[in-house]
Each structure stands twice: as structure tokens, then as C-alpha cells.
Amino acid sequence: MVKKPEPGTRTPAAPTRAPSAPPELSEKQCRYLRGVAHELKPVIRVGSAGLTEALAAETARALHDHELIKVKTGGGDREARDTLFAALAERTGSALVHRIGNVAVLYRPRADLPRILIPDA
């Protein structure tokens, strides 16, 4: 039986860099994850400071807790947002599933107990 954390408690800090490479996802798997992420609200909001160590650590913790998260940025031009989302995915060892406007979807499966079972390629 899996013990769930008490409401209002936080899990221990996850490493900012994942020990393994980001997962390789097929188009079918990305489509599935986009569908799952559709109903999610952004968990991480990028402020005016941009990509910081604290932001990377908090994103890694959210990925450890949820596996699939939305990240929202305040704005900027398209190239700056793309660069920010790609750098954040690289630093957290996650896959950039989708980006539309100011919102990106990141996915990193948990090694010990995956919550989201994605279809085979």
C-alpha cells in the first residue's frame, strides 16, 4: 500500500538535475500527455527574474510530486520563452511535451512509483 503525504505537507527537495536523460516521447505519447495536461492549472509561474536556481529546484520538486506540470511565464517574446522553457526542461531532466503561448507542459516520470501510465509508442 502506498502511503500518501498528509495534506499541507511538502515532500523533501528533489534534485535540480535528474540523474538520467529526459524521456524520449513519441508523437502518440505527447498527444496523450497533452490531453491529460489539458485540465491542469499552472503549478510553476516564472517571474521577472527568469530562470533561477530556486525556480529550477521548485520545478524539480513539482515534477517529482506530479510528473506532469504546466509552467507559465509572464510574457516576453517567443524566442525568449522558447529558450526559457528548453533550459528549464534541460535543468530538470524533463521532456518539453508542449508549448502554447506563455504556457509549457513538462513531463518527467518518477522512477520509483510512476503515477501516469503513458501508452507505448
C-alpha positions as a printed NumPy array, in Angstrom:
array([[  0.   ,   0.   ,   0.   ],
       [  1.299,   3.429,  -0.911],
       [  1.401,   5.969,   1.869],
       [  0.279,   9.383,   0.694],
       [  1.652,  12.52 ,   2.334],
       [ -0.521,  14.405,   4.756],
       [ -2.395,  17.361,   3.24 ],
       [ -0.453,  20.574,   3.526],
       [  2.94 ,  18.886,   3.852],
       [  5.717,  19.098,   1.299],
       [  7.895,  16.333,   0.013],
       [ 11.654,  16.551,   0.5  ],
       [ 13.511,  18.588,  -2.061],
       [ 14.137,  16.742,  -5.289],
       [ 17.456,  17.195,  -7.06 ],
       [ 17.522,  20.061,  -9.532],
       [ 19.116,  17.821, -12.138],
       [ 17.681,  14.414, -12.857],
       [ 20.276,  11.644, -12.9  ],
       [ 19.02 ,  10.317, -16.212],
       [ 18.34 ,  11.848, -19.591],
       [ 14.895,  13.273, -20.347],
       [ 12.41 ,  10.705, -21.6  ],
       [ 12.096,  10.284, -25.351],
       [  8.427,  10.622, -26.257],
       [  6.716,   9.658, -29.484],
       [  4.06 ,  11.847, -31.081],
       [  1.367,   9.482, -29.79 ],
       [  2.696,   9.762, -26.24 ],
       [  2.93 ,  13.557, -26.487],
       [ -0.653,  13.706, -27.727],
       [ -1.773,  11.572, -24.772],
       [  0.114,  13.744, -22.267],
       [ -1.304,  16.93 , -23.804],
       [ -4.781,  15.504, -23.24 ],
       [ -4.005,  14.695, -19.614],
       [ -2.474,  18.155, -19.078],
       [ -5.451,  19.966, -20.595],
       [ -7.31 ,  20.158, -17.29 ],
       [ -4.244,  21.082, -15.208],
       [ -3.601,  24.549, -13.841],
       [ -0.071,  26.01 , -13.969],
       [  1.939,  24.828, -10.968],
       [  5.005,  26.992, -11.604],
       [  4.934,  30.666, -12.535],
       [  8.112,  32.238, -13.864],
       [  8.679,  35.731, -12.534],
       [ 10.655,  38.665, -13.828],
       [ 13.931,  37.132, -12.575],
       [ 13.577,  34.371, -15.15 ],
       [ 15.307,  31.031, -14.701],
       [ 16.969,  30.896, -11.282],
       [ 18.272,  28.077,  -9.096],
       [ 15.2  ,  28.415,  -6.884],
       [ 12.891,  28.132,  -9.887],
       [ 14.732,  25.038, -11.143],
       [ 14.598,  23.45 ,  -7.68 ],
       [ 10.886,  24.155,  -7.275],
       [ 10.177,  22.807, -10.765],
       [ 12.131,  19.633,  -9.97 ],
       [ 10.125,  19.219,  -6.767],
       [  6.83 ,  19.719,  -8.622],
       [  7.876,  17.194, -11.281],
       [  8.776,  14.717,  -8.549],
       [  5.37 ,  15.189,  -6.943],
       [  3.165,  15.366, -10.051],
       [  5.209,  14.028, -13.039],
       [  3.253,  16.257, -15.432],
       [  3.072,  20.002, -14.803],
       [  2.253,  23.265, -16.501],
       [  4.676,  26.173, -16.302],
       [  3.51 ,  29.713, -17.048],
       [  5.657,  32.726, -17.807],
       [  4.694,  36.38 , -17.654],
       [  5.408,  37.18 , -21.253],
       [  8.313,  38.261, -23.373],
       [  8.917,  37.42 , -26.986],
       [  8.53 ,  33.936, -28.425],
       [ 12.249,  33.202, -28.713],
       [ 12.876,  34.156, -25.087],
       [ 10.019,  31.918, -23.901],
       [ 11.222,  29.004, -26.036],
       [ 14.746,  29.396, -24.675],
       [ 13.482,  29.606, -21.093],
       [ 11.269,  26.519, -21.384],
       [ 14.009,  24.491, -23.113],
       [ 16.573,  25.47 , -20.462],
       [ 14.147,  24.637, -17.653],
       [ 13.416,  21.225, -19.175],
       [ 17.133,  20.544, -19.562],
       [ 17.974,  21.571, -15.987],
       [ 15.217,  19.419, -14.515],
       [ 15.77 ,  16.398, -16.773],
       [ 12.233,  16.585, -18.107],
       [ 10.691,  16.439, -21.552],
       [  9.034,  19.5  , -23.038],
       [  5.732,  17.981, -24.138],
       [  4.012,  21.076, -25.469],
       [  4.24 ,  24.844, -25.529],
       [  1.49 ,  27.209, -26.493],
       [  1.709,  30.917, -25.799],
       [  3.009,  31.557, -22.294],
       [  2.374,  28.013, -21.03 ],
       [  4.536,  24.904, -21.354],
       [  3.881,  21.315, -20.289],
       [  6.786,  19.369, -18.767],
       [  6.895,  15.629, -18.059],
       [  9.33 ,  13.547, -16.029],
       [  8.232,  10.087, -14.864],
       [  9.029,   9.02 , -11.339],
       [ 11.488,   6.149, -11.191],
       [ 10.097,   4.607,  -8.011],
       [  6.334,   4.845,  -8.465],
       [  5.039,   6.351, -11.72 ],
       [  1.565,   7.877, -11.461],
       [  0.912,   8.431, -15.151],
       [  0.979,   5.391, -17.389],
       [  1.517,   6.502, -20.966],
       [  0.752,   4.268, -23.964],
       [  3.553,   2.56 , -25.862],
       [  4.936,   4.256, -28.935]])
